[in-house]
Short mmCIF file of N, CA, C and O in Angstrom, two decimals:
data_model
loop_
_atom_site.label_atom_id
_atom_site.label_comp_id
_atom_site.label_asym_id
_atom_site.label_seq_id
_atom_site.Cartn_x
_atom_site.Cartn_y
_atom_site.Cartn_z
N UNK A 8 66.01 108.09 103.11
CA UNK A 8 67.33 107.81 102.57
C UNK A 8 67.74 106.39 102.96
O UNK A 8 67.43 105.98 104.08
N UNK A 9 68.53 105.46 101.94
CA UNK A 9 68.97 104.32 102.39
C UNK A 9 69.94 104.58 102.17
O UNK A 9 70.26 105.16 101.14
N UNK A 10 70.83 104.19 103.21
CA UNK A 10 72.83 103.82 102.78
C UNK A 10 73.21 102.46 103.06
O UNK A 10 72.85 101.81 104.04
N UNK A 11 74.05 102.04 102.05
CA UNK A 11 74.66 100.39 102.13
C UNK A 11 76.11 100.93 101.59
O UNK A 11 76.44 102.06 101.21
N UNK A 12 76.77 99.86 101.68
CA UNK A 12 78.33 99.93 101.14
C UNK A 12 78.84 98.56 100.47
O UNK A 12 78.88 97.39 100.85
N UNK A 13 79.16 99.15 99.46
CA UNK A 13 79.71 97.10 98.35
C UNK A 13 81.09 96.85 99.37
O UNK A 13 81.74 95.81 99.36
N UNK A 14 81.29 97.66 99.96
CA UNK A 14 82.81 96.62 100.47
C UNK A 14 82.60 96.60 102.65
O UNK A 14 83.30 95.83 103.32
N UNK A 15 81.93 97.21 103.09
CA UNK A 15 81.65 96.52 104.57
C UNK A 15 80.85 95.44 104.60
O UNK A 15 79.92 95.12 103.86
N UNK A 16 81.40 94.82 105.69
CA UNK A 16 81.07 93.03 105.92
C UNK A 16 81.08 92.48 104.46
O UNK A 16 80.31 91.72 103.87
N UNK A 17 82.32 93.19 104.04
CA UNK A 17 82.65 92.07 102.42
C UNK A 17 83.10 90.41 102.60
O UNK A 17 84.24 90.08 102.90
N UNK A 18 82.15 89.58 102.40
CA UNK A 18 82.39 87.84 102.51
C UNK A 18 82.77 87.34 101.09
O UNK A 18 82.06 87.48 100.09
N UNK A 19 84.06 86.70 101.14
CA UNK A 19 83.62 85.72 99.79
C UNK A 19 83.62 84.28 100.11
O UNK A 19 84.14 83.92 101.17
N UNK A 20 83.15 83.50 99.37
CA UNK A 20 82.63 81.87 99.16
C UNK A 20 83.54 81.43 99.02
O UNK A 20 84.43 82.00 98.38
N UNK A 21 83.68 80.22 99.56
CA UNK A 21 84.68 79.19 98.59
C UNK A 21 84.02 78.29 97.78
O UNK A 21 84.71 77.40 97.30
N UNK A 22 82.40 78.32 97.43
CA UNK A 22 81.48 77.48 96.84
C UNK A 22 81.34 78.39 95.56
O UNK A 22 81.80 78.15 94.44
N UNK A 23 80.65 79.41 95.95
CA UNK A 23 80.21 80.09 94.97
C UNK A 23 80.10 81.29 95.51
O UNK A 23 80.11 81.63 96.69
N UNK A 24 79.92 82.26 94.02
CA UNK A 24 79.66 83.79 94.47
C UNK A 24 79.02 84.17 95.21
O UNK A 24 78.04 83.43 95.29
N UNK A 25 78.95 85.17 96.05
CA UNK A 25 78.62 85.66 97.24
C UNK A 25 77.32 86.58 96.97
O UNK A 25 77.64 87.69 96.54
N UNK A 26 76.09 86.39 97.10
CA UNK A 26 74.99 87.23 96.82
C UNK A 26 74.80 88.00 98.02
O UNK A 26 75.14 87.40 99.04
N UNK A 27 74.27 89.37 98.18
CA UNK A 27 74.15 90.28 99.09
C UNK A 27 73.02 91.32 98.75
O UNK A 27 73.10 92.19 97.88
N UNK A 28 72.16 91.15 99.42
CA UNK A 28 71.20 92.38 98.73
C UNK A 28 71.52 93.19 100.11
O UNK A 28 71.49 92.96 101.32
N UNK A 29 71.98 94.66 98.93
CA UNK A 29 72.12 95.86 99.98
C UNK A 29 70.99 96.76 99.91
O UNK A 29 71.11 97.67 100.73
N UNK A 30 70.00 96.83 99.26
CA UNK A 30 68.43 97.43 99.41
C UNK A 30 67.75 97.74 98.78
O UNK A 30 68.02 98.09 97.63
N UNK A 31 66.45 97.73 99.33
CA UNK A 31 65.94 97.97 97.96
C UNK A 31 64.96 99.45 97.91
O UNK A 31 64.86 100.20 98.88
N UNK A 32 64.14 99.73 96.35
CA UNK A 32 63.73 100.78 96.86
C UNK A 32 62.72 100.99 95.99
O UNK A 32 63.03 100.39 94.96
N UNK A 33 61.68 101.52 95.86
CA UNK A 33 59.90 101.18 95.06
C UNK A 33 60.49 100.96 93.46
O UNK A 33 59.68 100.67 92.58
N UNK A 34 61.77 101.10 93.18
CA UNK A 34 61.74 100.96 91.71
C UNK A 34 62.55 99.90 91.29
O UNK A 34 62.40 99.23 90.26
N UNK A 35 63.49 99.78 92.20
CA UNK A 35 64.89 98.42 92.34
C UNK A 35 65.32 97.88 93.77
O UNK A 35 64.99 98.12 94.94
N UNK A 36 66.22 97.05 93.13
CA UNK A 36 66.95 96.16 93.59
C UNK A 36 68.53 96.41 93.38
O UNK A 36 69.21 96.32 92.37
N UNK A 37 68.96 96.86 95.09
CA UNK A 37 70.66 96.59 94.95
C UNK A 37 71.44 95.14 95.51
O UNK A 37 71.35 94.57 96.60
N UNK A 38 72.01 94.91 94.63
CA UNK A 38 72.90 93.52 95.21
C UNK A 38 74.35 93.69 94.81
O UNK A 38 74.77 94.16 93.76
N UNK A 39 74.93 93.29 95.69
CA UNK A 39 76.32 92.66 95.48
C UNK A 39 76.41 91.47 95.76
O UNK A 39 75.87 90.77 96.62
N UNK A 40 77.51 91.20 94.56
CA UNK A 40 78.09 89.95 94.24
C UNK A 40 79.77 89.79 94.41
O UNK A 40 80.56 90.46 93.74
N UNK A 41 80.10 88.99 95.21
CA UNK A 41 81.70 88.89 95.58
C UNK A 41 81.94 87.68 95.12
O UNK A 41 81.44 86.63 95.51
N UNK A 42 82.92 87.89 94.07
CA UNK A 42 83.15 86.62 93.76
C UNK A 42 84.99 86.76 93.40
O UNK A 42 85.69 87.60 92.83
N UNK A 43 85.32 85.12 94.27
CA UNK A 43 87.08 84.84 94.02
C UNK A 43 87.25 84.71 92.87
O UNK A 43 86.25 84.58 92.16
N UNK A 44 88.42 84.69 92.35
CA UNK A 44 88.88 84.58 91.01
C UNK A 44 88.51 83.36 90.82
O UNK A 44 88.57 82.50 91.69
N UNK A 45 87.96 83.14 89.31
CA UNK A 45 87.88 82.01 88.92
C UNK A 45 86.37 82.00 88.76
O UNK A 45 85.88 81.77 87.65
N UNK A 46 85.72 82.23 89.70
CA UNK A 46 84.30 82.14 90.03
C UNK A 46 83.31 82.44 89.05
O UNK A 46 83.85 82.96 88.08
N UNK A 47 82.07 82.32 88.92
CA UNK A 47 81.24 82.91 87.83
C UNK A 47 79.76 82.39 87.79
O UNK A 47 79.23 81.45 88.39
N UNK A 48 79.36 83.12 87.09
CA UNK A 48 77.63 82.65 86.63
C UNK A 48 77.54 82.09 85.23
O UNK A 48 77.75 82.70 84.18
N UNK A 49 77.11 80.52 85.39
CA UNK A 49 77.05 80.00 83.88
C UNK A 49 75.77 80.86 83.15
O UNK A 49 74.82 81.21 83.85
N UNK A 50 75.81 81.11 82.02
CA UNK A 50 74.98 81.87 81.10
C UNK A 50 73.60 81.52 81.19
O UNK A 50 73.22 80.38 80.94
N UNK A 51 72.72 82.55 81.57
CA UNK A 51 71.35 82.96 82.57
C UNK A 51 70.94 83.82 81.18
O UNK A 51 71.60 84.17 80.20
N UNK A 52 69.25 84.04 81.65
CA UNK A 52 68.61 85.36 80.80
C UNK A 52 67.85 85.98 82.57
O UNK A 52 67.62 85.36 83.61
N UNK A 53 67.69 87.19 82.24
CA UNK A 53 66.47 87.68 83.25
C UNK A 53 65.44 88.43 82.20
O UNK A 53 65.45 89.06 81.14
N UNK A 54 64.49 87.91 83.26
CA UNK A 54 63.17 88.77 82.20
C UNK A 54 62.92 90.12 82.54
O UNK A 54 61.89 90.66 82.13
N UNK A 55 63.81 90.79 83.31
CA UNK A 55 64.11 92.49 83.02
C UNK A 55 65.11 92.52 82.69
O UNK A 55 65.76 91.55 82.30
N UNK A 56 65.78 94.62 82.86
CA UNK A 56 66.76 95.11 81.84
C UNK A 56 67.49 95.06 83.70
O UNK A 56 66.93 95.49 84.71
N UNK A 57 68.58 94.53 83.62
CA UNK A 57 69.35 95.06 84.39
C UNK A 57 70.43 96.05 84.09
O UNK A 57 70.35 96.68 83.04
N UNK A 58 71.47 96.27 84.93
CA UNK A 58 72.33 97.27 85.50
C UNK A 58 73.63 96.57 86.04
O UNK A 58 73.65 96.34 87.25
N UNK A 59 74.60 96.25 85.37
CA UNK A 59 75.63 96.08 85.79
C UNK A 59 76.92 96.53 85.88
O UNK A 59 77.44 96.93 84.84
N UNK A 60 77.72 96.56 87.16
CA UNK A 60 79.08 97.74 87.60
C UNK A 60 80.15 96.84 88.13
O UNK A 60 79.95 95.93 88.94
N UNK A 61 81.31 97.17 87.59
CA UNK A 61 82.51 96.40 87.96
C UNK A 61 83.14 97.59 88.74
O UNK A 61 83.68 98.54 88.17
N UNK A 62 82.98 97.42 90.57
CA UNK A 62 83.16 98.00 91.44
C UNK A 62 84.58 97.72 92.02
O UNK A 62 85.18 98.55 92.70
N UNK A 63 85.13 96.33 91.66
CA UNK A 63 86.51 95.86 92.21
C UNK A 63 86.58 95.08 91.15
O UNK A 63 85.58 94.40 90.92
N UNK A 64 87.72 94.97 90.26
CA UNK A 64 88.43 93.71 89.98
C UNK A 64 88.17 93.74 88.68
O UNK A 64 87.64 94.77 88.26
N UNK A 65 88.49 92.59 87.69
CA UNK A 65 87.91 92.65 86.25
C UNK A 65 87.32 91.20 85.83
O UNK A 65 87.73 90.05 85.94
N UNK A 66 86.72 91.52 85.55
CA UNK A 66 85.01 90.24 84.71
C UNK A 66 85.26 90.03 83.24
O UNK A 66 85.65 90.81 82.38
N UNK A 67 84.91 88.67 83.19
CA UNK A 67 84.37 88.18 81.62
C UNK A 67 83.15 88.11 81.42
O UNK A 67 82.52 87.08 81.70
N UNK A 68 82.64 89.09 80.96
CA UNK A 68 81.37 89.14 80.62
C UNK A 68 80.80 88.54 79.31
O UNK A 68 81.18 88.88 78.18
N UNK A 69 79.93 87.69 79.56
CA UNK A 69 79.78 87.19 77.78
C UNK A 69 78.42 87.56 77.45
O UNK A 69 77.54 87.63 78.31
N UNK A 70 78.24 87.78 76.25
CA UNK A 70 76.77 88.33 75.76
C UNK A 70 76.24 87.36 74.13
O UNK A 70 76.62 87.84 73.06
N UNK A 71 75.72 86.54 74.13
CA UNK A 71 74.91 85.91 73.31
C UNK A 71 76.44 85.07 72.95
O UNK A 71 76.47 84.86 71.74
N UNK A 72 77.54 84.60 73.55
CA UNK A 72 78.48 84.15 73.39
C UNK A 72 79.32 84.76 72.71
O UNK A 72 79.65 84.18 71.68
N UNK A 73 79.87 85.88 72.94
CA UNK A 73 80.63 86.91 72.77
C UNK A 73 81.06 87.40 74.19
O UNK A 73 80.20 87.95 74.89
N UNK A 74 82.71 87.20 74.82
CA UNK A 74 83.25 87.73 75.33
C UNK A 74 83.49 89.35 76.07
O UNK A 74 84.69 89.61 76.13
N UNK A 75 82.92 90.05 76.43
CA UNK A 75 83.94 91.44 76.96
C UNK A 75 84.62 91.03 78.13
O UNK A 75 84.12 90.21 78.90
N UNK A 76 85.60 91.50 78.30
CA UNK A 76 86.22 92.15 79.22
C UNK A 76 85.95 93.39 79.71
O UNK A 76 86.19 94.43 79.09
N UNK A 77 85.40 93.31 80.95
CA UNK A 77 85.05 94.34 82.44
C UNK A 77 86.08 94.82 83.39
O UNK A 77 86.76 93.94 83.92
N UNK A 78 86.35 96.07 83.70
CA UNK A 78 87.04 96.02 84.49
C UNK A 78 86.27 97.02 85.35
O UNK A 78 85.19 97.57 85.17
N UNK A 79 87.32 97.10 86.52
CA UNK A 79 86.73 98.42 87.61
C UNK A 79 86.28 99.75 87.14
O UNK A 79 87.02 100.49 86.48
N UNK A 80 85.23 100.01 87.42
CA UNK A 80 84.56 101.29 87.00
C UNK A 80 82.98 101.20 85.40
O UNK A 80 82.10 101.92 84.93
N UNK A 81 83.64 99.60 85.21
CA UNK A 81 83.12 99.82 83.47
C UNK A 81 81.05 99.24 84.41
O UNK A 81 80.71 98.64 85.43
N UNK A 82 80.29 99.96 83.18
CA UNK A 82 79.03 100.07 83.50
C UNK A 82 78.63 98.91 82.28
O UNK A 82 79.14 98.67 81.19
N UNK A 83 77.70 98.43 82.86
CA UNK A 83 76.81 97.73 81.29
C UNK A 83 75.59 97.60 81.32
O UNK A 83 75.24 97.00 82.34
N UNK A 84 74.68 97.93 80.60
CA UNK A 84 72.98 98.12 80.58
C UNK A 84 72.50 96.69 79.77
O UNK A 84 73.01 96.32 78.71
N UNK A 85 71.47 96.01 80.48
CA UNK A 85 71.32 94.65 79.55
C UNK A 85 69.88 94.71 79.66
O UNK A 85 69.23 94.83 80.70
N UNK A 86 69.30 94.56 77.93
CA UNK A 86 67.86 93.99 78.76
C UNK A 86 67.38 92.73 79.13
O UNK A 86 68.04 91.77 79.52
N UNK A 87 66.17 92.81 78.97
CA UNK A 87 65.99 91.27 79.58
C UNK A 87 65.88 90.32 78.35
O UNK A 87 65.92 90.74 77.19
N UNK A 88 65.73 88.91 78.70
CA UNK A 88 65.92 88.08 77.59
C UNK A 88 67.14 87.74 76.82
O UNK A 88 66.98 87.08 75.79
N UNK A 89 68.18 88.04 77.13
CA UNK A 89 69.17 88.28 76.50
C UNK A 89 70.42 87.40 77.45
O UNK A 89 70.89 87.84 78.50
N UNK A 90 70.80 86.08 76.80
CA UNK A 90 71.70 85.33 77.55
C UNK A 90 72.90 85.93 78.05
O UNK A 90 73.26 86.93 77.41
N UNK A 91 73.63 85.60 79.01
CA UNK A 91 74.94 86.19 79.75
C UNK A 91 75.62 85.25 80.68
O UNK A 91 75.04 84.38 81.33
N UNK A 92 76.92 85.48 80.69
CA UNK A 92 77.66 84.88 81.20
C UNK A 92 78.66 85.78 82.51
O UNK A 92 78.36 86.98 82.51
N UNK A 93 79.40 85.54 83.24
CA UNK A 93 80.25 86.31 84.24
C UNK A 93 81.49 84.93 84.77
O UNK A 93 81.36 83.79 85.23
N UNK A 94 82.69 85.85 84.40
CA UNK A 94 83.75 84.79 85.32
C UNK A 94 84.79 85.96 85.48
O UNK A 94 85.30 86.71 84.64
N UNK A 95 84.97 85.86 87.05
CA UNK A 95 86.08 86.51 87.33
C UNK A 95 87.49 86.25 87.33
O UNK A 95 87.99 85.27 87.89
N UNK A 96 88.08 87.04 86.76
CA UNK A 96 90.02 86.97 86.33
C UNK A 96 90.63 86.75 87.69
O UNK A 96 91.55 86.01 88.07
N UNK A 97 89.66 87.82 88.45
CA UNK A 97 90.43 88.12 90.06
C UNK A 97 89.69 87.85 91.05
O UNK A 97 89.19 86.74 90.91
N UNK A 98 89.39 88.36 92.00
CA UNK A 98 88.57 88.75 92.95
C UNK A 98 88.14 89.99 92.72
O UNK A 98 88.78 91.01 92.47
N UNK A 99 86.68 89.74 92.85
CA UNK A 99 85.91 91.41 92.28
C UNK A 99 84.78 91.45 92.76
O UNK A 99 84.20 90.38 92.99
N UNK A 100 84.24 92.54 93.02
CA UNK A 100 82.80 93.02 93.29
C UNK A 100 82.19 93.55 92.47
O UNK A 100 82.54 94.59 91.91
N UNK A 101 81.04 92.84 92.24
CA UNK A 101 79.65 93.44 91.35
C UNK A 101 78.81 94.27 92.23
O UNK A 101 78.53 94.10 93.42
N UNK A 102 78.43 95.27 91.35
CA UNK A 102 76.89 95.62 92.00
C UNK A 102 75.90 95.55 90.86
O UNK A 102 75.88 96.10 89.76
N UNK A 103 75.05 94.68 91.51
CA UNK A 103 73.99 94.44 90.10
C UNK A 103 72.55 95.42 90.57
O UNK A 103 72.18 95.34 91.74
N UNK A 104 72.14 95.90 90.05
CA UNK A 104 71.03 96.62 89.88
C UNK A 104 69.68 95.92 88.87
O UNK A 104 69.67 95.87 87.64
N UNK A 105 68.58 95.41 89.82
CA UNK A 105 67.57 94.75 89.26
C UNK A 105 66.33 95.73 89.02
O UNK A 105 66.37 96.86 89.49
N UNK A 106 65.22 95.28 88.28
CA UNK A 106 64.22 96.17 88.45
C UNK A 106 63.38 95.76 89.86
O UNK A 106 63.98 94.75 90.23
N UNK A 107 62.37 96.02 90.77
CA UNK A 107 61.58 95.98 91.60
C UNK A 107 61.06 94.57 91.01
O UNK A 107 61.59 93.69 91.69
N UNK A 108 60.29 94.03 90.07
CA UNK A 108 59.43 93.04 89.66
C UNK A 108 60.57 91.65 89.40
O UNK A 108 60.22 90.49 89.14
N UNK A 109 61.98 92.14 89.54
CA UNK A 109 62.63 90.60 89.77
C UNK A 109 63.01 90.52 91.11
O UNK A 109 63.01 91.32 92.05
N UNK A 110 63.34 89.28 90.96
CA UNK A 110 63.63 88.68 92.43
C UNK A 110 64.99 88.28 92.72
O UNK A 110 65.65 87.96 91.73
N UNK A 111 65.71 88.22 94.16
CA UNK A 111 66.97 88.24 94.47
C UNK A 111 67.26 86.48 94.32
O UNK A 111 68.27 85.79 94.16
N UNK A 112 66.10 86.26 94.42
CA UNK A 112 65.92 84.51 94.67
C UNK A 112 66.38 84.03 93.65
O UNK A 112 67.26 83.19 93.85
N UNK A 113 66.03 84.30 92.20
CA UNK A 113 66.65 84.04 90.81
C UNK A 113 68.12 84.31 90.67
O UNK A 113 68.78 83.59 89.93
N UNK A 114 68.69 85.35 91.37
CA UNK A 114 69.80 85.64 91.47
C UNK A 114 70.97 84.61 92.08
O UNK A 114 72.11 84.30 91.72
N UNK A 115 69.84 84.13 93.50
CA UNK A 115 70.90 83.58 94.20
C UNK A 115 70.91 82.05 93.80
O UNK A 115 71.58 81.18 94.36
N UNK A 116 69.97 81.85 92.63
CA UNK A 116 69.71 80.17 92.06
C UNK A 116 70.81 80.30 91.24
O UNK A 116 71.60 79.36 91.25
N UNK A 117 71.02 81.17 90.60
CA UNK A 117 72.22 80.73 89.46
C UNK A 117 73.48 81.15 89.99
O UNK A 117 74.56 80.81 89.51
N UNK A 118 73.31 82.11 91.27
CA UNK A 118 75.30 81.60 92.14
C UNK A 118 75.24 80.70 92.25
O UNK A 118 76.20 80.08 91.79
N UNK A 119 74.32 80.00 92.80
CA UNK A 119 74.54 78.54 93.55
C UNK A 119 74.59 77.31 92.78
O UNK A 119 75.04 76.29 93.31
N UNK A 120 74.04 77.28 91.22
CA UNK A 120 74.32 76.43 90.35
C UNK A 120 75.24 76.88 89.41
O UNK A 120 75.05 76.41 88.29
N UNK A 121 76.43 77.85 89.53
CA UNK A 121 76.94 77.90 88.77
C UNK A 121 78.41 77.20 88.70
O UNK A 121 79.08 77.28 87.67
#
């Protein structure tokens, strides 16, 4: 059994979003992402299907340059290849769900250039 929690030792950035891998397991990858209002990921592809959860707060999610609005609780399934965007309204927590064959490292390249 693994246990993690999206909100103990919750940090946010004043640079950029906050990457956190809370564990992993032979099939995925858990991470959280804390990010202040305002904050965001300029529009990325991954070459898997991720898993994304608006755990706190509400997100602009953009998809091939098309807008949603995310809020707490909302789920979204993406596959790979497929451009995206993220900017937070508020302060919010992601939990992103990767497959095993991506890497957290890709993740934490586009907080940090975003």
């Amino acid at each position: 059994m693994k246990k993690a929690s999206l909100t103990e030792n919750l940090e946010y950035s004043e640079k950029s979003p906050a990457v956190k891998v809370l564990f992993e397991t032979e099939v995925s990858k858990e991470i959280r992402i804390a990010f202040k209002s305002g904050q965001g990921l300029k529009e990325h592809k991954t070459p898997f299907p991720i898993v994304v959860e608006i755990y706190e707060g509400t997100i602009d999610f953009g998809v091939n340059g098309e807008k949603h609005a995310l809020e707490k609780g909302d789920l979204v399934a993406l596959d790979g290849n497929v451009p995206h965007d993220l900017k937070a309204r508020e302060n919010s927590i992601v939990r992103l769900s990767l497959t095993k064959a991506d890497t957290t490292q890709r993740v934490e390249n586009v907080a940090k250039n975003s």
